[in-house]
């Protein structure tokens, strides 16, 4: 699921790297041995699905979605269970349950967690089954559920970066939603003259926010080279992103408020902040502070400005459903997995931006906040534009150190390029700490 706390170029050779470090997690779950592929005659296959979806008021409960499947598929019966802890806690639980042989057959996992959990031996290889459903999903999201040519499940929701902006204020200033990085910098300068800001440099979101922008600029930070991970967080796209933000920071035409701090909300409600590069899932709540104010209904959402790679964006959050090690019926589990994640209307009620193609109605609240715009259609376009080459690597969680460097950048004691330097050294060290090889 989305993170507010978040065509693979990775060569098939990388599969060999991962296999070398797989834990010997061969314990069977409550659904039996992965070698068994069918149930006894007349006995329905039983699948367990563990998720972290909110199941809040006004949402279609996951149990109801599953009940629909069960009514239509008497031979494959699914039981859903909600996990109320944090994502990191769920990962720990899954590792423990796999080792004990009591893991669920299917579980929700964040995209950035997939490679590391795979190297720890927590997933089944369901590449063959996944291929049957590949065309149903965004290529960029599908890639995030794979490691070195091995698919471990299917994508559920996405968090492509998009651009939120106050159309009314933009018109007053005489600017439009920028379509390129160059137009963005120019518009930021013009807005600055009017005491407004069309962006906020967010130090507490640097890890996912800037890596996603690098992806939007065409970079793939993690690839494979001769059975080793190759890390490059300082490619042409990353340099473009660094220069983009450094230019506005030097000109003082961007805010530097932490995304999840009170300063961001105050700038929004005061009308000082009139634009924001954020994840698609923010559409569900980013404008809540403006309800009942003159600014209600003035905002719109657009595609991310082109950083030089064309119509492309990158992932900031999102999750998929993986088949856990020891699942007795992986093929049947994937059949349900594909069905579940193409129930786009129901999933959208959970506040998700579905990874599957399909028409999703924009919720009434969102229509009101965005002046009647078909927001879900715009977010769906962004999902389709996810960089299909960008994937995460094992140990990506260590790149949270980018946030500390970004805080120094916001304070004026470091340059934006230092954030990407930190990402490079930290990623290499993190991958090596897991016993994996890193290409020079």
Coordinates of C-alpha atoms in Angstrom, one line a residue:
X1 CA 0.0 0.0 0.0
X2 CA 1.0 3.6 -0.3
X3 CA 3.9 5.0 1.8
X4 CA 3.3 8.1 3.9
X5 CA 5.7 6.7 6.6
X6 CA 6.2 3.9 0.4
X7 CA 10.6 -2.7 -17.6
X8 CA 13.0 -3.7 -15.2
X9 CA 16.4 -3.5 -17.0
X10 CA 17.7 -5.9 -14.3
X11 CA 19.1 -8.7 -16.4
X12 CA 18.3 -12.4 -16.0
X13 CA 21.8 -12.8 -14.8
X14 CA 20.8 -11.2 -11.5
X15 CA 18.6 -14.1 -10.8
X16 CA 21.8 -16.1 -10.2
X17 CA 23.0 -13.5 -7.7
X18 CA 19.8 -13.7 -5.7
X19 CA 19.7 -17.5 -5.8
X20 CA 23.2 -17.7 -4.2
X21 CA 22.0 -15.9 -1.1
X22 CA 18.5 -17.4 -0.7
X23 CA 17.9 -18.6 2.8
X24 CA 17.1 -22.2 3.2
X25 CA 13.5 -21.4 4.0
X26 CA 11.8 -24.6 2.9
X27 CA 9.3 -25.0 5.8
X28 CA 5.8 -25.5 4.6
X29 CA 2.9 -23.2 5.3
X30 CA -0.5 -24.2 6.5
X31 CA -1.3 -24.8 2.9
X32 CA 1.3 -27.5 2.5
X33 CA 4.3 -28.2 0.3
X34 CA 4.9 -26.1 -2.9
X35 CA 5.4 -29.3 -4.7
X36 CA 1.7 -30.1 -4.4
X37 CA -0.2 -28.4 -7.1
X38 CA -3.8 -29.7 -6.7
X39 CA -6.1 -30.5 -3.9
X40 CA -7.9 -33.8 -3.3
X41 CA -10.8 -34.5 -5.7
X42 CA -13.9 -32.5 -4.6
X43 CA -12.0 -30.5 -1.9
X44 CA -11.6 -26.8 -2.6
X45 CA -8.1 -25.3 -2.6
X46 CA -7.7 -23.0 0.4
X47 CA -5.7 -19.8 0.2
X48 CA -4.9 -17.3 2.9
X49 CA -4.3 -13.6 2.1
X50 CA -2.7 -11.2 4.6
X51 CA -3.0 -7.5 3.9
X52 CA -2.6 -4.0 5.4
X53 CA -5.4 -2.2 3.5
X54 CA -7.2 0.3 5.7
X55 CA -10.8 -1.0 5.4
X56 CA -12.0 2.4 6.5
X57 CA -15.4 4.0 6.5
X58 CA -17.0 4.2 3.1
X59 CA -14.6 1.7 1.6
X60 CA -15.4 -1.7 0.1
X61 CA -14.1 -4.1 2.8
X62 CA -11.5 -6.5 1.6
X63 CA -13.5 -9.3 3.1
X64 CA -16.4 -8.4 0.9
X65 CA -14.2 -8.3 -2.2
X66 CA -12.9 -11.8 -1.3
X67 CA -16.4 -13.0 -0.6
X68 CA -17.3 -12.1 -4.2
X69 CA -14.4 -14.3 -5.4
X70 CA -15.4 -17.2 -3.2
X71 CA -19.0 -17.1 -4.4
X72 CA -17.8 -17.3 -8.0
X73 CA -14.9 -19.8 -7.4
X74 CA -16.1 -22.7 -5.2
X75 CA -12.9 -24.7 -6.1
X76 CA -10.5 -21.9 -4.8
X77 CA -11.6 -20.5 -1.4
X78 CA -9.7 -17.5 0.0
X79 CA -9.6 -16.2 3.6
X80 CA -8.4 -12.7 4.1
X81 CA -6.8 -11.4 7.3
X82 CA -5.9 -7.8 8.1
X83 CA -2.6 -6.9 9.7
X84 CA -2.8 -3.8 11.8
X85 CA 0.9 -3.2 12.4
X86 CA 3.4 -1.2 10.3
X87 CA 5.0 -2.4 7.1
X88 CA 8.3 -3.2 8.8
X89 CA 6.4 -5.3 11.4
X90 CA 4.7 -7.2 8.7
X91 CA 8.0 -8.0 7.0
X92 CA 9.3 -9.3 10.3
X93 CA 6.2 -11.4 10.9
X94 CA 6.4 -12.9 7.4
X95 CA 10.1 -13.9 7.9
X96 CA 9.2 -15.6 11.2
X97 CA 6.1 -17.3 9.7
X98 CA 8.0 -18.6 6.7
X99 CA 10.7 -20.1 8.9
X100 CA 8.0 -21.7 11.1
X101 CA 6.1 -23.0 8.1
X102 CA 2.9 -21.1 8.9
X103 CA 3.1 -18.2 6.5
X104 CA 0.0 -17.1 4.5
X105 CA 0.0 -18.0 0.9
X106 CA -0.4 -14.4 -0.2
X107 CA 0.8 -11.2 1.5
X108 CA 1.0 -7.5 0.8
X109 CA 4.5 -6.1 0.5
X110 CA 5.9 -2.7 -0.4
X111 CA 7.8 -2.5 -3.7
X112 CA 11.0 -1.3 -2.1
X113 CA 10.9 -4.4 0.2
X114 CA 10.6 -7.0 -2.5
X115 CA 14.3 -7.5 -3.5
X116 CA 15.5 -7.8 0.1
X117 CA 12.7 -10.2 1.2
X118 CA 13.4 -12.2 -2.0
X119 CA 17.1 -12.6 -1.1
X120 CA 16.0 -13.8 2.3
X121 CA 14.1 -16.6 0.7
X122 CA 10.6 -15.5 1.6
X123 CA 8.9 -15.7 -1.8
X124 CA 8.0 -18.4 -4.4
X125 CA 9.1 -18.0 -8.0
X126 CA 5.9 -17.5 -9.9
X127 CA 7.4 -16.1 -13.1
X128 CA 5.5 -18.5 -15.3
X129 CA 2.1 -17.7 -13.7
X130 CA 2.8 -13.9 -13.5
X131 CA 3.4 -13.8 -17.3
X132 CA -0.2 -14.8 -17.9
X133 CA -1.4 -11.5 -16.4
X134 CA 1.4 -9.1 -17.3
X135 CA -0.7 -7.2 -19.9
X136 CA -3.2 -6.3 -17.3
X137 CA -0.8 -4.1 -15.4
X138 CA 1.4 -1.0 -15.9
X139 CA 4.8 -2.2 -17.1
X140 CA 6.5 -0.1 -14.5
X141 CA 4.5 -1.5 -11.6
X142 CA 4.8 -5.1 -12.9
X143 CA 8.6 -4.7 -13.0
X144 CA 8.6 -3.7 -9.3
X145 CA 7.4 -7.2 -8.3
X146 CA 10.4 -8.9 -9.9
X147 CA 14.0 -9.5 -9.0
X148 CA 16.5 -10.4 -11.7
X149 CA 14.0 -12.0 -14.1
X150 CA 12.1 -13.8 -11.2
X151 CA 8.5 -12.6 -10.5
X152 CA 7.2 -13.1 -7.0
X153 CA 3.7 -11.8 -7.4
X154 CA 1.6 -9.0 -9.0
X155 CA 1.3 -5.3 -8.4
X156 CA -1.6 -3.8 -6.5
X157 CA -1.3 -0.1 -6.2
X158 CA 1.1 2.6 -7.4
X159 CA 2.5 5.9 -6.3
X160 CA 3.7 7.7 -9.4
X161 CA 4.9 11.3 -8.9
X162 CA 2.5 13.9 -10.3
X163 CA 2.1 17.6 -10.0
X164 CA -0.6 19.3 -7.9
X165 CA -1.2 23.0 -8.5
X166 CA -3.7 25.8 -7.8
X167 CA -5.0 26.6 -11.2
X168 CA -6.7 29.8 -10.0
X169 CA -3.6 31.2 -8.5
X170 CA -1.5 30.2 -11.5
X171 CA -3.9 32.2 -13.8
X172 CA -3.6 35.2 -11.5
X173 CA 0.2 35.1 -11.8
X174 CA 0.0 34.4 -15.5
X175 CA 1.6 30.9 -15.5
X176 CA 0.4 27.5 -16.5
X177 CA 1.3 24.0 -15.3
X178 CA 4.8 23.6 -16.5
X179 CA 5.4 20.8 -19.0
X180 CA 9.2 20.8 -18.8
X181 CA 11.9 21.3 -16.1
X182 CA 12.9 24.6 -17.8
X183 CA 9.3 25.9 -17.8
X184 CA 9.1 24.9 -14.1
X185 CA 12.1 26.9 -13.1
X186 CA 10.8 29.9 -15.1
X187 CA 7.3 29.7 -13.6
X188 CA 8.8 29.3 -10.1
X189 CA 10.7 32.6 -10.6
X190 CA 7.6 34.4 -11.7
X191 CA 5.6 33.0 -8.8
X192 CA 8.3 34.0 -6.4
X193 CA 8.0 37.7 -7.5
X194 CA 4.3 37.4 -6.4
X195 CA 5.3 35.9 -3.0
X196 CA 4.1 32.4 -4.0
X197 CA 5.9 29.1 -4.4
X198 CA 5.0 26.4 -6.9
X199 CA 7.0 23.7 -5.2
X200 CA 8.4 22.5 -1.9
X201 CA 11.8 20.8 -1.6
X202 CA 10.9 18.0 1.0
X203 CA 13.9 16.8 3.0
X204 CA 12.0 14.2 4.9
X205 CA 10.9 12.5 1.6
X206 CA 14.2 12.6 -0.2
X207 CA 14.7 8.8 -0.3
X208 CA 11.6 8.0 -2.3
X209 CA 10.8 11.4 -3.7
X210 CA 14.2 12.1 -5.3
X211 CA 14.8 8.5 -6.4
X212 CA 11.4 8.7 -8.1
X213 CA 12.3 11.9 -9.8
X214 CA 15.6 10.3 -11.1
X215 CA 13.4 7.6 -12.5
X216 CA 11.2 10.2 -14.1
X217 CA 14.4 11.6 -15.7
X218 CA 15.1 8.2 -17.2
X219 CA 17.6 6.7 -14.8
X220 CA 17.6 3.1 -13.5
X221 CA 19.6 3.1 -10.3
X222 CA 20.0 -0.6 -10.0
X223 CA 20.8 -3.1 -12.8
X224 CA 22.8 -6.3 -13.2
X225 CA 26.3 -6.8 -14.5
X226 CA 28.0 -10.2 -14.6
X227 CA 26.0 -11.7 -11.7
X228 CA 26.4 -8.6 -9.5
X229 CA 24.3 -5.5 -8.7
X230 CA 25.4 -2.4 -10.5
X231 CA 24.5 0.8 -8.7
X232 CA 24.4 4.2 -10.4
X233 CA 22.6 7.0 -8.5
X234 CA 24.5 9.7 -10.2
X235 CA 23.5 9.2 -13.9
X236 CA 22.4 11.9 -16.3
X237 CA 18.9 11.9 -15.0
X238 CA 19.9 12.2 -11.4
X239 CA 22.2 15.1 -12.3
X240 CA 19.4 16.8 -14.1
X241 CA 17.2 16.5 -11.0
X242 CA 19.9 17.8 -8.8
X243 CA 20.6 20.8 -11.0
X244 CA 16.8 21.5 -11.2
X245 CA 16.4 21.7 -7.5
X246 CA 19.7 23.4 -6.8
X247 CA 18.8 26.2 -9.2
X248 CA 15.6 27.0 -7.4
X249 CA 17.1 26.6 -4.0
X250 CA 19.9 29.1 -4.9
X251 CA 17.2 31.5 -6.3
X252 CA 15.0 30.9 -3.2
X253 CA 12.0 30.1 -5.4
X254 CA 11.1 26.9 -3.7
X255 CA 10.0 26.2 -0.1
X256 CA 12.0 23.8 2.0
X257 CA 9.4 22.6 4.5
X258 CA 9.4 18.9 5.6
X259 CA 6.4 17.2 3.9
X260 CA 4.9 15.8 7.1
X261 CA 5.5 18.9 9.2
X262 CA 3.1 21.7 10.2
X263 CA 5.0 24.1 8.0
X264 CA 3.9 22.4 4.9
X265 CA 0.2 22.6 5.9
X266 CA 0.5 26.2 7.0
X267 CA 2.0 27.2 3.7
X268 CA -0.8 25.4 1.9
X269 CA -3.6 27.1 4.0
X270 CA -1.9 30.5 3.9
X271 CA -1.9 30.3 0.1
X272 CA 1.9 30.7 0.0
X273 CA 2.3 27.1 -1.5
X274 CA 0.4 26.8 -4.7
X275 CA 2.1 23.8 -6.3
X276 CA 3.5 20.5 -5.1
X277 CA 5.3 17.5 -6.6
X278 CA 3.9 14.5 -4.8
X279 CA 2.8 10.9 -5.0
X280 CA -0.5 10.0 -6.7
X281 CA -1.9 8.6 -3.4
X282 CA -1.7 12.1 -1.9
X283 CA -4.7 13.1 -4.0
X284 CA -6.9 11.5 -1.4
X285 CA -5.9 13.8 1.4
X286 CA -3.4 16.5 0.4
X287 CA -6.2 19.2 0.0
X288 CA -8.1 18.3 3.1
X289 CA -6.8 21.4 5.0
X290 CA -8.4 23.6 2.3
X291 CA -12.0 22.2 2.7
X292 CA -14.3 25.0 3.4
X293 CA -11.8 27.7 2.4
X294 CA -11.8 30.0 -0.7
X295 CA -9.2 27.7 -2.2
X296 CA -11.4 24.7 -2.2
X297 CA -11.9 23.4 -5.7
X298 CA -9.1 25.6 -7.1
X299 CA -6.5 22.9 -7.4
X300 CA -5.8 20.5 -10.2
X301 CA -3.4 17.6 -10.9
X302 CA -1.2 17.2 -13.9
X303 CA 1.6 15.0 -15.1
X304 CA 5.1 15.6 -13.8
X305 CA 7.2 18.0 -15.8
X306 CA 9.5 16.4 -18.4
X307 CA 13.0 16.2 -17.0
X308 CA 14.3 15.3 -20.4
X309 CA 13.2 11.7 -20.8
X310 CA 9.7 12.4 -22.3
X311 CA 6.4 11.4 -20.7
X312 CA 7.7 9.5 -17.7
X313 CA 7.4 9.4 -14.0
X314 CA 8.8 7.3 -11.1
X315 CA 7.5 5.3 -8.2
X316 CA 7.0 6.9 -4.7
X317 CA 5.3 4.2 -2.7
X318 CA 2.9 1.4 -3.7
X319 CA 2.7 -2.3 -3.0
X320 CA 2.0 -5.7 -4.5
X321 CA 0.8 -9.1 -3.4
X322 CA 3.5 -11.7 -3.3
X323 CA 3.3 -15.5 -3.1
X324 CA 5.0 -16.6 0.1
X325 CA 7.5 -19.4 0.3
X326 CA 5.7 -22.7 1.2
X327 CA 2.4 -21.8 -0.6
X328 CA 0.9 -25.2 -1.5
X329 CA -1.1 -23.8 -4.5
X330 CA 1.0 -21.0 -6.2
X331 CA -0.9 -21.2 -9.5
X332 CA -4.3 -20.9 -7.9
X333 CA -3.0 -18.2 -5.6
X334 CA -1.9 -16.2 -8.6
X335 CA -5.2 -16.7 -10.2
X336 CA -6.9 -15.0 -7.3
X337 CA -4.0 -12.5 -7.1
X338 CA -4.7 -11.4 -10.6
X339 CA -8.4 -11.2 -10.1
X340 CA -8.1 -9.2 -6.9
X341 CA -5.7 -6.7 -8.3
X342 CA -7.9 -6.0 -11.3
X343 CA -10.9 -5.1 -9.1
X344 CA -9.9 -1.5 -9.7
X345 CA -13.2 0.1 -8.6
X346 CA -13.2 -1.7 -5.2
X347 CA -9.5 -1.1 -4.6
X348 CA -9.9 2.6 -5.4
X349 CA -12.4 2.9 -2.5
X350 CA -9.5 1.8 -0.3
X351 CA -7.6 5.0 -1.3
X352 CA -5.4 3.2 -3.7
X353 CA -4.3 4.1 -7.2
X354 CA -4.6 0.7 -8.9
X355 CA -1.7 -0.7 -10.8
X356 CA -4.1 -2.5 -13.2
X357 CA -5.6 -0.8 -16.2
X358 CA -9.3 0.1 -16.1
X359 CA -11.7 2.9 -15.6
X360 CA -12.0 4.1 -12.0
X361 CA -14.5 6.8 -11.0
X362 CA -13.1 9.8 -9.1
X363 CA -14.6 9.9 -5.6
X364 CA -17.1 12.6 -4.8
X365 CA -14.8 14.2 -2.2
X366 CA -11.9 14.3 -4.7
X367 CA -14.1 15.8 -7.4
X368 CA -15.1 18.6 -5.0
X369 CA -11.5 19.3 -3.9
X370 CA -10.2 19.3 -7.5
X371 CA -13.0 21.4 -9.1
X372 CA -14.7 18.5 -10.9
X373 CA -11.5 17.2 -12.5
X374 CA -11.4 13.5 -13.4
X375 CA -8.4 13.0 -11.1
X376 CA -8.4 9.2 -11.3
X377 CA -8.0 9.4 -15.0
X378 CA -5.0 11.6 -14.7
X379 CA -3.4 9.4 -12.0
X380 CA -4.0 6.4 -14.3
X381 CA -2.1 8.1 -17.0
X382 CA 0.8 8.6 -14.6
X383 CA 0.7 4.9 -13.6
X384 CA 1.0 4.0 -17.3
X385 CA 4.0 6.3 -17.6
X386 CA 6.0 4.8 -14.8
X387 CA 9.6 4.2 -15.8
X388 CA 9.7 0.4 -16.6
X389 CA 13.4 0.2 -16.1
X390 CA 13.5 1.5 -12.5
X391 CA 13.5 -1.1 -9.7
X392 CA 14.7 -1.2 -6.2
X393 CA 17.7 -3.2 -4.8
X394 CA 18.1 -5.2 -1.6
X395 CA 18.9 -2.9 1.3
X396 CA 17.1 0.1 -0.2
X397 CA 15.8 0.9 3.3
X398 CA 19.3 2.1 4.2
X399 CA 18.9 5.0 1.8
X400 CA 16.8 6.8 4.4
X401 CA 20.2 8.5 5.1
X402 CA 19.4 10.6 2.0
X403 CA 16.8 12.4 4.2
X404 CA 19.5 13.6 6.6
X405 CA 21.6 15.0 3.8
X406 CA 18.5 16.6 2.3
X407 CA 17.9 18.3 5.6
X408 CA 21.4 19.8 5.4
X409 CA 20.6 20.9 1.8
X410 CA 17.4 22.6 3.0
X411 CA 19.5 24.4 5.7
X412 CA 21.9 25.6 3.1
X413 CA 24.9 23.6 4.3
X414 CA 25.1 21.1 1.5
X415 CA 24.3 20.8 -2.2
X416 CA 21.6 18.7 -3.7
X417 CA 24.2 16.6 -5.5
X418 CA 25.4 15.4 -2.1
X419 CA 22.1 13.6 -1.6
X420 CA 22.8 11.5 -4.7
X421 CA 26.4 10.9 -3.6
X422 CA 25.1 9.6 -0.3
X423 CA 22.7 7.3 -2.1
X424 CA 25.5 5.8 -4.1
X425 CA 27.8 5.0 -1.2
X426 CA 25.0 3.9 1.1
X427 CA 23.4 1.6 -1.5
X428 CA 26.7 -0.1 -2.3
X429 CA 27.5 -0.7 1.4
X430 CA 24.0 -1.9 2.1
X431 CA 24.0 -4.5 -0.8
X432 CA 27.4 -5.8 0.3
X433 CA 26.2 -6.1 3.9
X434 CA 23.6 -8.6 2.7
X435 CA 26.4 -10.8 1.2
X436 CA 25.6 -9.7 -2.4
X437 CA 28.2 -8.7 -5.1
X438 CA 28.4 -5.2 -6.4
X439 CA 29.9 -4.5 -9.8
X440 CA 32.7 -1.9 -9.9

